[in-house]
Short mmCIF file of C-alpha atoms in Angstrom, two decimals:
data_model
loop_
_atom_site.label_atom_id
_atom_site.label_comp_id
_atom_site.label_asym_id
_atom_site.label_seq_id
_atom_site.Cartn_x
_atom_site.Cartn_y
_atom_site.Cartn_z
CA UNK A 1 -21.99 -16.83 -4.71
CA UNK A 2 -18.20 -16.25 -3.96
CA UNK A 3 -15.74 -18.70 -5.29
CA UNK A 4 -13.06 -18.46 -1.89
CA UNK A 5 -13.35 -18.79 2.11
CA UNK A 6 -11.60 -17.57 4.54
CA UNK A 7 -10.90 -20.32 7.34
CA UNK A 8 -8.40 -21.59 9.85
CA UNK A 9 -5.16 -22.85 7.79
CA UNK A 10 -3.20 -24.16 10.59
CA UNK A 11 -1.59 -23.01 13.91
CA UNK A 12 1.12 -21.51 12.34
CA UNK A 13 -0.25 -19.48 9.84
CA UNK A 14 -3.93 -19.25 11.31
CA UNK A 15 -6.49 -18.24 9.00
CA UNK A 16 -6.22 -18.14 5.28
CA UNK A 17 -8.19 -17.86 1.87
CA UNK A 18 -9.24 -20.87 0.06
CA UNK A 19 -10.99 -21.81 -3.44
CA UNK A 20 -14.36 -23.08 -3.51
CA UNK A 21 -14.01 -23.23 -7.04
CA UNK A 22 -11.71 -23.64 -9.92
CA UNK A 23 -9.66 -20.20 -11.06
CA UNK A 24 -7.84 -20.52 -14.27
CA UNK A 25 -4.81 -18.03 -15.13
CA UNK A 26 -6.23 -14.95 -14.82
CA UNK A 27 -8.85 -15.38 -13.39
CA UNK A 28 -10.56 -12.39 -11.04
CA UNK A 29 -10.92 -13.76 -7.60
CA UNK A 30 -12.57 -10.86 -5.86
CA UNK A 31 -12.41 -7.29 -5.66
CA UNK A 32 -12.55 -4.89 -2.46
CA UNK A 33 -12.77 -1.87 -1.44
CA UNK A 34 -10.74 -0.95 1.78
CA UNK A 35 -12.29 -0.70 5.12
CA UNK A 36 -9.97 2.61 5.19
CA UNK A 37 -7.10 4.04 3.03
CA UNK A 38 -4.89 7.05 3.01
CA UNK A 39 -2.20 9.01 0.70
CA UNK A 40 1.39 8.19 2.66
CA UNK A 41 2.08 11.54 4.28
CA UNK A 42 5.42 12.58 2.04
CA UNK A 43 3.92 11.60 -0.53
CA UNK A 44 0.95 14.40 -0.14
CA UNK A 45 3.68 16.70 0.77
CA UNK A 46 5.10 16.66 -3.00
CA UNK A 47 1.73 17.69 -4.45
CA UNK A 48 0.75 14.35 -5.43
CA UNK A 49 -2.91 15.77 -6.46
CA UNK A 50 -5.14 12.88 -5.53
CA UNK A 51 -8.78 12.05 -4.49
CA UNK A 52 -8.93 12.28 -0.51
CA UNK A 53 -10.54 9.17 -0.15
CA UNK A 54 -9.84 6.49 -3.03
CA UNK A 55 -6.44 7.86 -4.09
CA UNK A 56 -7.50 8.61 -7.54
CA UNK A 57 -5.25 10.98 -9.10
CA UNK A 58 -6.53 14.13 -9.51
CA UNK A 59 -4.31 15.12 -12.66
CA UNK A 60 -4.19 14.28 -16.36
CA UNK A 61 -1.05 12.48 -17.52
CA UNK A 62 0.16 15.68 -19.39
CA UNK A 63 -0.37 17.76 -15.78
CA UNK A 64 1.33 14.98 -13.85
CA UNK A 65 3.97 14.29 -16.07
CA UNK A 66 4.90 18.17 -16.66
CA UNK A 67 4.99 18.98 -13.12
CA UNK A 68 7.07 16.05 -12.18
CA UNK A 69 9.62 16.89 -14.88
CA UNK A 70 9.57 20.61 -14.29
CA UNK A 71 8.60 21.12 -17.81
CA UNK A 72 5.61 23.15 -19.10
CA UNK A 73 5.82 22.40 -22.34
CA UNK A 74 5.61 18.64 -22.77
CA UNK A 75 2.82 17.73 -25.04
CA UNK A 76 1.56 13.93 -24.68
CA UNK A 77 0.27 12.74 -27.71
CA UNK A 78 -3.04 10.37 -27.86
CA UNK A 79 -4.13 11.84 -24.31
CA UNK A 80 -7.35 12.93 -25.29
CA UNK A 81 -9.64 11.87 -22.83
CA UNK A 82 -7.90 11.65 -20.36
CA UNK A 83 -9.91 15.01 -18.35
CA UNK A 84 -13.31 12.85 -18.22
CA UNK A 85 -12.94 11.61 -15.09
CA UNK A 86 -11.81 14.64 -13.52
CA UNK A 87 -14.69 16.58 -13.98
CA UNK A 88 -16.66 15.17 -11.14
CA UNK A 89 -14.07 16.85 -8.76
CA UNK A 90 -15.65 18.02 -5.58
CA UNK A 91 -14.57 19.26 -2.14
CA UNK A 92 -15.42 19.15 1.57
CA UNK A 93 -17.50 22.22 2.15
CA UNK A 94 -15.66 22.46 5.82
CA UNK A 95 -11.90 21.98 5.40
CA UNK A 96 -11.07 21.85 1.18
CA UNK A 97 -10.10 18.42 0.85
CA UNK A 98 -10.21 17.16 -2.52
CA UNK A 99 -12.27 14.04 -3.88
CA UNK A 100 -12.23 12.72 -7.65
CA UNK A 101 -16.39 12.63 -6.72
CA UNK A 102 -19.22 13.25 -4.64
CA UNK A 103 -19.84 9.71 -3.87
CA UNK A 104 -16.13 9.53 -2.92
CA UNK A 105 -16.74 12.76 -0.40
CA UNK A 106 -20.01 11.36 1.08
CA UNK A 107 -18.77 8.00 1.79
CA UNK A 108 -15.40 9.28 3.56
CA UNK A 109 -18.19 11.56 5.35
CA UNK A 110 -19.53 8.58 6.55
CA UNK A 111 -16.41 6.59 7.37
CA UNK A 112 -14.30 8.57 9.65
CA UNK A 113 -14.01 11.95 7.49
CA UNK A 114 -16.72 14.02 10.04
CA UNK A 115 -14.13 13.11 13.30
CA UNK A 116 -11.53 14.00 11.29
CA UNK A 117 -12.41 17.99 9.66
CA UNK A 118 -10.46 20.69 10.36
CA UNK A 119 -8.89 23.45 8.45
CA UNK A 120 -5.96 22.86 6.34
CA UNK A 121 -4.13 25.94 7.43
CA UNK A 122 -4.11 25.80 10.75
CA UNK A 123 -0.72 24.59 11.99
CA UNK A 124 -1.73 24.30 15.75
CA UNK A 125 -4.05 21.68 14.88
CA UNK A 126 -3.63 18.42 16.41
CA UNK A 127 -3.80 16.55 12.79
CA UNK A 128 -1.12 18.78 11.96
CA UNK A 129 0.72 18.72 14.62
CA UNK A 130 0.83 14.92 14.61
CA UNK A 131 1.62 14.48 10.40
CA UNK A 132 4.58 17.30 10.86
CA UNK A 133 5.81 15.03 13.92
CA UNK A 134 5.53 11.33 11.62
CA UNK A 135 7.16 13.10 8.43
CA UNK A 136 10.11 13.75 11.51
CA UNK A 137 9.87 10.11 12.83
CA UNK A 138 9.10 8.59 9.38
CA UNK A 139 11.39 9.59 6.26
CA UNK A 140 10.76 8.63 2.45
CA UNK A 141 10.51 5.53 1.26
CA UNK A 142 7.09 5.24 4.04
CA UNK A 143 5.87 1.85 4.19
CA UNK A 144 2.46 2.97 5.92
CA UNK A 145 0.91 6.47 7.30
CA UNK A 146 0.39 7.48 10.52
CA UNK A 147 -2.77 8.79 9.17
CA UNK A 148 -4.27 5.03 8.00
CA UNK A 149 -4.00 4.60 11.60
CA UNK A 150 -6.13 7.65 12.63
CA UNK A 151 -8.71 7.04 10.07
CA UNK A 152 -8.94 2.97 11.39
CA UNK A 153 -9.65 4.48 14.94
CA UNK A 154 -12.10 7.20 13.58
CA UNK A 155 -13.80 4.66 11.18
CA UNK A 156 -14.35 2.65 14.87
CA UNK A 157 -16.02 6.00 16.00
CA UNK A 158 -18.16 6.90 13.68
CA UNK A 159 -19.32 3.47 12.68
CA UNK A 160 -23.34 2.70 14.06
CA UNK A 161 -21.99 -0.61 15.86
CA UNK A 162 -18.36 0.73 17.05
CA UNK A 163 -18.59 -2.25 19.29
CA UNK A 164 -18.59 -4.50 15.82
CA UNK A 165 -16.14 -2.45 13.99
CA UNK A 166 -13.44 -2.41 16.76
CA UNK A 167 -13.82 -6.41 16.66
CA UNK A 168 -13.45 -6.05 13.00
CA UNK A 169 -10.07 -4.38 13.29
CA UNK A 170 -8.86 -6.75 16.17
CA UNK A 171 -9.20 -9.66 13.79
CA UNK A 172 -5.70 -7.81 12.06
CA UNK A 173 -4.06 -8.54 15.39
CA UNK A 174 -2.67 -11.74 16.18
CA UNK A 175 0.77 -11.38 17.49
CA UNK A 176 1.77 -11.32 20.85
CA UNK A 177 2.50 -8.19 22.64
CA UNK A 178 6.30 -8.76 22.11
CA UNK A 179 6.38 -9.16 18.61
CA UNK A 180 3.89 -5.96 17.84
CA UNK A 181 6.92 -4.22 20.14
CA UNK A 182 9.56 -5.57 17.70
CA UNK A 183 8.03 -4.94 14.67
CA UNK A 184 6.92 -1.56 15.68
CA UNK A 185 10.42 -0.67 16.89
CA UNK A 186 11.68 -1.58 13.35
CA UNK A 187 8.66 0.14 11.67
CA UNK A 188 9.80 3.46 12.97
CA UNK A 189 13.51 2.85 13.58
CA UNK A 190 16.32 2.20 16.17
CA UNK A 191 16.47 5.92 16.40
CA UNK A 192 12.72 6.64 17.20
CA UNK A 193 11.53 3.51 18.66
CA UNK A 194 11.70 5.39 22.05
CA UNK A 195 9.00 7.68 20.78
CA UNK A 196 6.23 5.32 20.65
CA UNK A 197 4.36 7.39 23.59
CA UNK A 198 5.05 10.80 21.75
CA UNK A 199 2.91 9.25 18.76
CA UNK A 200 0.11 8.07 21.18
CA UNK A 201 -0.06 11.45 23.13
CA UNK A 202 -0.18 13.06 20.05
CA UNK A 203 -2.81 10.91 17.99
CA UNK A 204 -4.88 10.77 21.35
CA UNK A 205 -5.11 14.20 20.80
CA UNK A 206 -6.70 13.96 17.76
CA UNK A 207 -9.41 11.64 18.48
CA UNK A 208 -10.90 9.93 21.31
CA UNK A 209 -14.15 7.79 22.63
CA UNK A 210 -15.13 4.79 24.28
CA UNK A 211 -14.37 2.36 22.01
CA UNK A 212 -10.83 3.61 20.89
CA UNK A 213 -9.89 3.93 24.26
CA UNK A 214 -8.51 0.60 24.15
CA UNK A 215 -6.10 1.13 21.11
CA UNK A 216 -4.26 4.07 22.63
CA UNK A 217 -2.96 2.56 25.70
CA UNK A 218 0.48 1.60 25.71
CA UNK A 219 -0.20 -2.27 24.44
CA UNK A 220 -2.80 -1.11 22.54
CA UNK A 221 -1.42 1.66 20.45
CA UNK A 222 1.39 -0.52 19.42
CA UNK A 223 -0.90 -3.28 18.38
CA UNK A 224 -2.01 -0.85 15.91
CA UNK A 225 0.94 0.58 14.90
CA UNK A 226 2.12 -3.36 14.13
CA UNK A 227 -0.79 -4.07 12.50
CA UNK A 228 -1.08 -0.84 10.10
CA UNK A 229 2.57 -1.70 9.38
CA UNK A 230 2.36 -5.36 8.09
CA UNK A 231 -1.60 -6.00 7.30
CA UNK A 232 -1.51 -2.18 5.17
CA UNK A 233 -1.57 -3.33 1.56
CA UNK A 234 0.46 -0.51 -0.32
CA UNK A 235 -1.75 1.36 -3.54
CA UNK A 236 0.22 3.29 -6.22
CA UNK A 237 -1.94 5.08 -8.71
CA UNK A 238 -0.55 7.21 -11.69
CA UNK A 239 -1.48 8.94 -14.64
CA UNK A 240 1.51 8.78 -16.31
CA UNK A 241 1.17 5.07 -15.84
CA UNK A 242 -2.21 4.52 -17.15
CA UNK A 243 -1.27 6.94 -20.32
CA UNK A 244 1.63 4.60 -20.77
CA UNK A 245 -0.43 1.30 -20.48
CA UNK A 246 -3.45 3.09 -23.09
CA UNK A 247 -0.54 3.78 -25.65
CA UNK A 248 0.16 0.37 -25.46
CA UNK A 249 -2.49 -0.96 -26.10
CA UNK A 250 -3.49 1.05 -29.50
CA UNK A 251 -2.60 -0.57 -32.89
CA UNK A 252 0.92 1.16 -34.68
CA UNK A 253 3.49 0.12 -37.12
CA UNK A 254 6.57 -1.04 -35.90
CA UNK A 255 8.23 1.69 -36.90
CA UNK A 256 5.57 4.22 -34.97
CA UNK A 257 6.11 1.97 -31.95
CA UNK A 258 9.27 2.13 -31.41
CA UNK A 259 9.55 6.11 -31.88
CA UNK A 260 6.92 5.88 -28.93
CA UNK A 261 9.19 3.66 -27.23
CA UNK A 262 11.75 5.92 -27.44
CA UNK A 263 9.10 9.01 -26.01
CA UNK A 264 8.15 7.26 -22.84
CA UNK A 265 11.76 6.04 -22.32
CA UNK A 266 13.16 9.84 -22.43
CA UNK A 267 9.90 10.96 -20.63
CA UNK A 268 10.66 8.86 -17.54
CA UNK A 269 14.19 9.89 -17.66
CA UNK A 270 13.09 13.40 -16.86
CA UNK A 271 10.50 12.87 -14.75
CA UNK A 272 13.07 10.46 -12.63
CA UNK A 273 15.78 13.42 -12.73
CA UNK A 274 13.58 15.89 -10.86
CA UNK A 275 10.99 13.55 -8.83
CA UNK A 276 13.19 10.38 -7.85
CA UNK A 277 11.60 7.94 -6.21
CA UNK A 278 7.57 10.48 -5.97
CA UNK A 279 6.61 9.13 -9.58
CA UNK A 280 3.40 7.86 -8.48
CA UNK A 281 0.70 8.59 -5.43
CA UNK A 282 1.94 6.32 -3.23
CA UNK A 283 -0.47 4.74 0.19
CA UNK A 284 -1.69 2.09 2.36
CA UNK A 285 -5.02 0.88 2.64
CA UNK A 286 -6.59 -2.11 5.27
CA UNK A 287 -8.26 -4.98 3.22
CA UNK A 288 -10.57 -7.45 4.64
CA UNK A 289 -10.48 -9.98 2.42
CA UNK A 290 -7.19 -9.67 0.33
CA UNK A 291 -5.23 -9.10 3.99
CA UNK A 292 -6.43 -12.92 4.53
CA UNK A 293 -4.03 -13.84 1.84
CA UNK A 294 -0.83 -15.77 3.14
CA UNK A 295 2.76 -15.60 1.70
CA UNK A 296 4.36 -17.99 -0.89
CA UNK A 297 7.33 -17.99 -2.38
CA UNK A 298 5.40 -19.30 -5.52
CA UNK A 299 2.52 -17.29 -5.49
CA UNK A 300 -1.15 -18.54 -7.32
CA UNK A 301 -2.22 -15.16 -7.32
CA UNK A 302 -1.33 -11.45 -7.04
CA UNK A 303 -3.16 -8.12 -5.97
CA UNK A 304 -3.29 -5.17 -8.80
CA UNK A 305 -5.17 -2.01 -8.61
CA UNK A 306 -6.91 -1.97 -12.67
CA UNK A 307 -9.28 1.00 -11.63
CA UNK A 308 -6.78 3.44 -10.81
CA UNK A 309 -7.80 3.98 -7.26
CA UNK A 310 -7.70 1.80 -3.97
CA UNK A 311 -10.06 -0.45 -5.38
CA UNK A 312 -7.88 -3.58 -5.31
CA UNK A 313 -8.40 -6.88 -7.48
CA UNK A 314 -7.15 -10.46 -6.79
CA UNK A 315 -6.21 -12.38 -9.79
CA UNK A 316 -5.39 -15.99 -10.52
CA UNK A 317 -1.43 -16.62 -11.96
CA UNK A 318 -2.12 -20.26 -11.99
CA UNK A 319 -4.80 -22.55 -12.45
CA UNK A 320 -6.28 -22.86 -8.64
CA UNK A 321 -8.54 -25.68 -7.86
CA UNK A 322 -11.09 -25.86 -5.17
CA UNK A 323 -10.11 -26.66 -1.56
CA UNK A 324 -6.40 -25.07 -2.53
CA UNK A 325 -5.15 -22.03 -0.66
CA UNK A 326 -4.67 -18.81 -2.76
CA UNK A 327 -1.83 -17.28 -2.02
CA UNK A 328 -0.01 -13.97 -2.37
CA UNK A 329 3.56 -12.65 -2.31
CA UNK A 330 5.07 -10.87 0.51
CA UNK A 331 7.99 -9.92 -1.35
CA UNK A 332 8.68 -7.68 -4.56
CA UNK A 333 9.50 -9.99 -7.72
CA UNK A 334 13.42 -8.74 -7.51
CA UNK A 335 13.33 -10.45 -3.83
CA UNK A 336 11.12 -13.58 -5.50
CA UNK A 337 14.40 -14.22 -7.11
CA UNK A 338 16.80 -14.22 -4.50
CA UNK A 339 18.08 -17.24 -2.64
CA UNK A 340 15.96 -18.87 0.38
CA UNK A 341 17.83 -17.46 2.95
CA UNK A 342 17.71 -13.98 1.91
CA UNK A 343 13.84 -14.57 1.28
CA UNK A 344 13.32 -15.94 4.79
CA UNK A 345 15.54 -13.49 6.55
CA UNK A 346 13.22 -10.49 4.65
CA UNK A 347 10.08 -12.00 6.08
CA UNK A 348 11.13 -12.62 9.28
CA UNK A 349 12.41 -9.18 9.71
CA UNK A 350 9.29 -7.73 8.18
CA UNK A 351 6.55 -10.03 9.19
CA UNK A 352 8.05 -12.59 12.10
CA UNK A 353 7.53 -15.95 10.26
CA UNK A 354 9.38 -18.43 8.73
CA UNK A 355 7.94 -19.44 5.43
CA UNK A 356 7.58 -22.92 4.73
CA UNK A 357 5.93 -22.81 1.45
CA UNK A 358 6.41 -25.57 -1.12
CA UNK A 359 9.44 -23.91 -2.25
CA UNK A 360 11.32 -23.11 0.73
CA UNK A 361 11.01 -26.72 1.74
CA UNK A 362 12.30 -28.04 -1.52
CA UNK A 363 15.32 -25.16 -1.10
CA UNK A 364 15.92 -26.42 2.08
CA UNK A 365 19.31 -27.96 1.44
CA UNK A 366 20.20 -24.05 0.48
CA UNK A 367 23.31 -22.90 2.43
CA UNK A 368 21.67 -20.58 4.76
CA UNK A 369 23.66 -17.79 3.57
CA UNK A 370 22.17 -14.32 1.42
CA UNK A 371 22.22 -13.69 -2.14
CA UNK A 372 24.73 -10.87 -1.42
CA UNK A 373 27.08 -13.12 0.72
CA UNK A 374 26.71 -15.91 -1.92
CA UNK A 375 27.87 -13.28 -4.77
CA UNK A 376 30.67 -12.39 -2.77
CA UNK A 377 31.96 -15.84 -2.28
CA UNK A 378 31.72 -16.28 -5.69
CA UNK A 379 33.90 -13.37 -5.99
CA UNK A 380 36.87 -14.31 -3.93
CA UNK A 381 36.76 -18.16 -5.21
CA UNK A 382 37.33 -15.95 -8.86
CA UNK A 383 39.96 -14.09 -7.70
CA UNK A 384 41.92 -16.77 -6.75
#
């Protein structure tokens, strides 16, 4: 029996997800796989070696962390272990795609990977065709992949009721036609906004059917592109992360700890000077459940990713009682701490709402002005 519901919240923020029980800090509140997820297209492009399907990184934290710092020679110590999970490796017979398992090949098989085949090197491909055109439209940092989009409409395809599964992803849409347009213009870009129908033509090319026929028409398509870009939960897995968080865990003098301090500190130094901002695998998946989640500026909860692959976890920050809505942040904890303005002018740029969580209403006598321009009065009144 599941301790939450999803249910109508009200008309401005329609449905949500509520406790049926009590969740004290801590607290799991589900876990969920993703109806689809996918590596962010620049991100693959950097040889970020990961599992085709559930993101897992296919490298040990000594082979991630010397090929991000360009250095052959770096020697992780207490990484033992670490090539266990990589020895279920496995491949698509057809095209070479890489999965961290079988189960993770047969079940993208079943999910949208048998529309989707085709041979890696072939640059007339449509697939290709279409990624080389988004890496054009879409530059690094990517929010969401043009690719999570493809595998949503070949998951509707391939899925024994596609009738069903099309009104599964149509329960992500909720916005009227004019706000999917606004929020897909700034997804791509003031520049590139006018080549909404180049993306269509080109993903239409790559699949097709009766019951996707509806998502690449003009409204259509950019329903889906607005709906990729705001209900796509981003995943970031890493070796070099879960190395870090094992060494911290094991029991060392002070003295031992702070020389391994020291090691990671100078470690991500390097791997920052060659690989800026690709330090992890980096994608978007579509969840269910966890996409049910509204925004608060005080969030009860927050979404991790313990497993190392898309598998994602809700977890309780505060003690949530039954009946009271469990709510996520939008917004990264550096935005968390700026003023209300600039919080509500971030989601209403990103996600067309104005929060009125518990905290915005008791900020309300804010100056509506942003952090930045608050700092910069602040500035002049010292100057004079």
């Amino acid at each position: 029996m599941t301790g939450y519901e999803v249910r109508h919240s009200n008309a401005r923020k329609g449905k949500g997800l509520y406790a049926t029980k009590q969740y004290n800090v801590g607290d799991v509140i589900l876990e969920e796989d993703p109806l689809v997820s996918c590596q962010f297209t620049w991100n693959a492009a950097y040889r970020y070696l990961a599992c085709d399907h559930c993101m897992r990184p296919l490298e040990t934290p000594e082979q991630n962390v010397r090929r991000l710092a360009v250095k052959p020679d770096i020697a992780l110590p207490h990484s033992d272990g670490f090539e266990a999970p990589l020895m279920d490796m496995t491949s698509c017979n057809a095209c070479g795609v890489l999965y961290c398992s079988d189960r993770c090949r047969v079940n993208a098989s079943v999910s949208y990977h048998r529309s989707l085949c085709y041979d890696q090197s072939d640059a007339r491909h449509p697939i290709h065709i279409l990624l080389e055109a988004w890496k054009q439209l879409h530059y690094p940092p990517e929010t969401t992949s043009i690719m999570l989009l493809v595998r949503i409409l070949a998951y509707i395809k391939q899925h024994p009721d596609p009738a069903m599964a099309a009104s599964n992803i149509k329960q992500f849409c909720h916005r009227t036609i004019n706000e999917d347009a606004e929020l897909m213009h700034k997804l791509l870009g003031d520049q590139f906004k006018d080549q909404l129908n180049t993306l269509r033509d080109l993903t239409a090319n790559v699949i097709s059917g009766d019951y996707v026929e509806e998502f690449l028409s003009p409204e259509g398509f950019c329903t889906l592109m607005a709906l990729v870009g705001t209900n796509g939960q981003g995943i970031g897995t890493s070796p070099l992360a879960q190395w870090v968080h094992y060494v911290s865990e094991l029991a060392m003098s002070d003295d031992e700890r702070q020389q391994m301090d020291l090691f990671i500190d100078r470690l991500y130094k390097e791997v920052e000077n060659e690989a800026g901002q690709f330090l992890n695998n980096e994608g978007s998946g579509l969840y269910q459940l966890q996409s049910a989640s509204n925004h608060s500026c005080t969030p009860n909860a927050e979404s991790t990713f313990p497993f190392g692959n898309h598998r994602i976890q809700l977890k309780a920050l505060k003690t949530i009682v039954p009946g009271e809505e469990i709510c996520i942040s939008y917004l990264d904890e550096c935005s968390l701490q700026r003023s209300r303005h600039s919080r509500q002018k971030e989601l209403a740029e990103n996600y067309l709402f104005l929060c009125g969580c518990e905290r915005c209403v008791s900020e309300s006598s804010q100056p509506d002005v942003t952090s930045e321009e608050e700092m910069s009065e602040e500035e002049i009144d010292s100057d004079d």
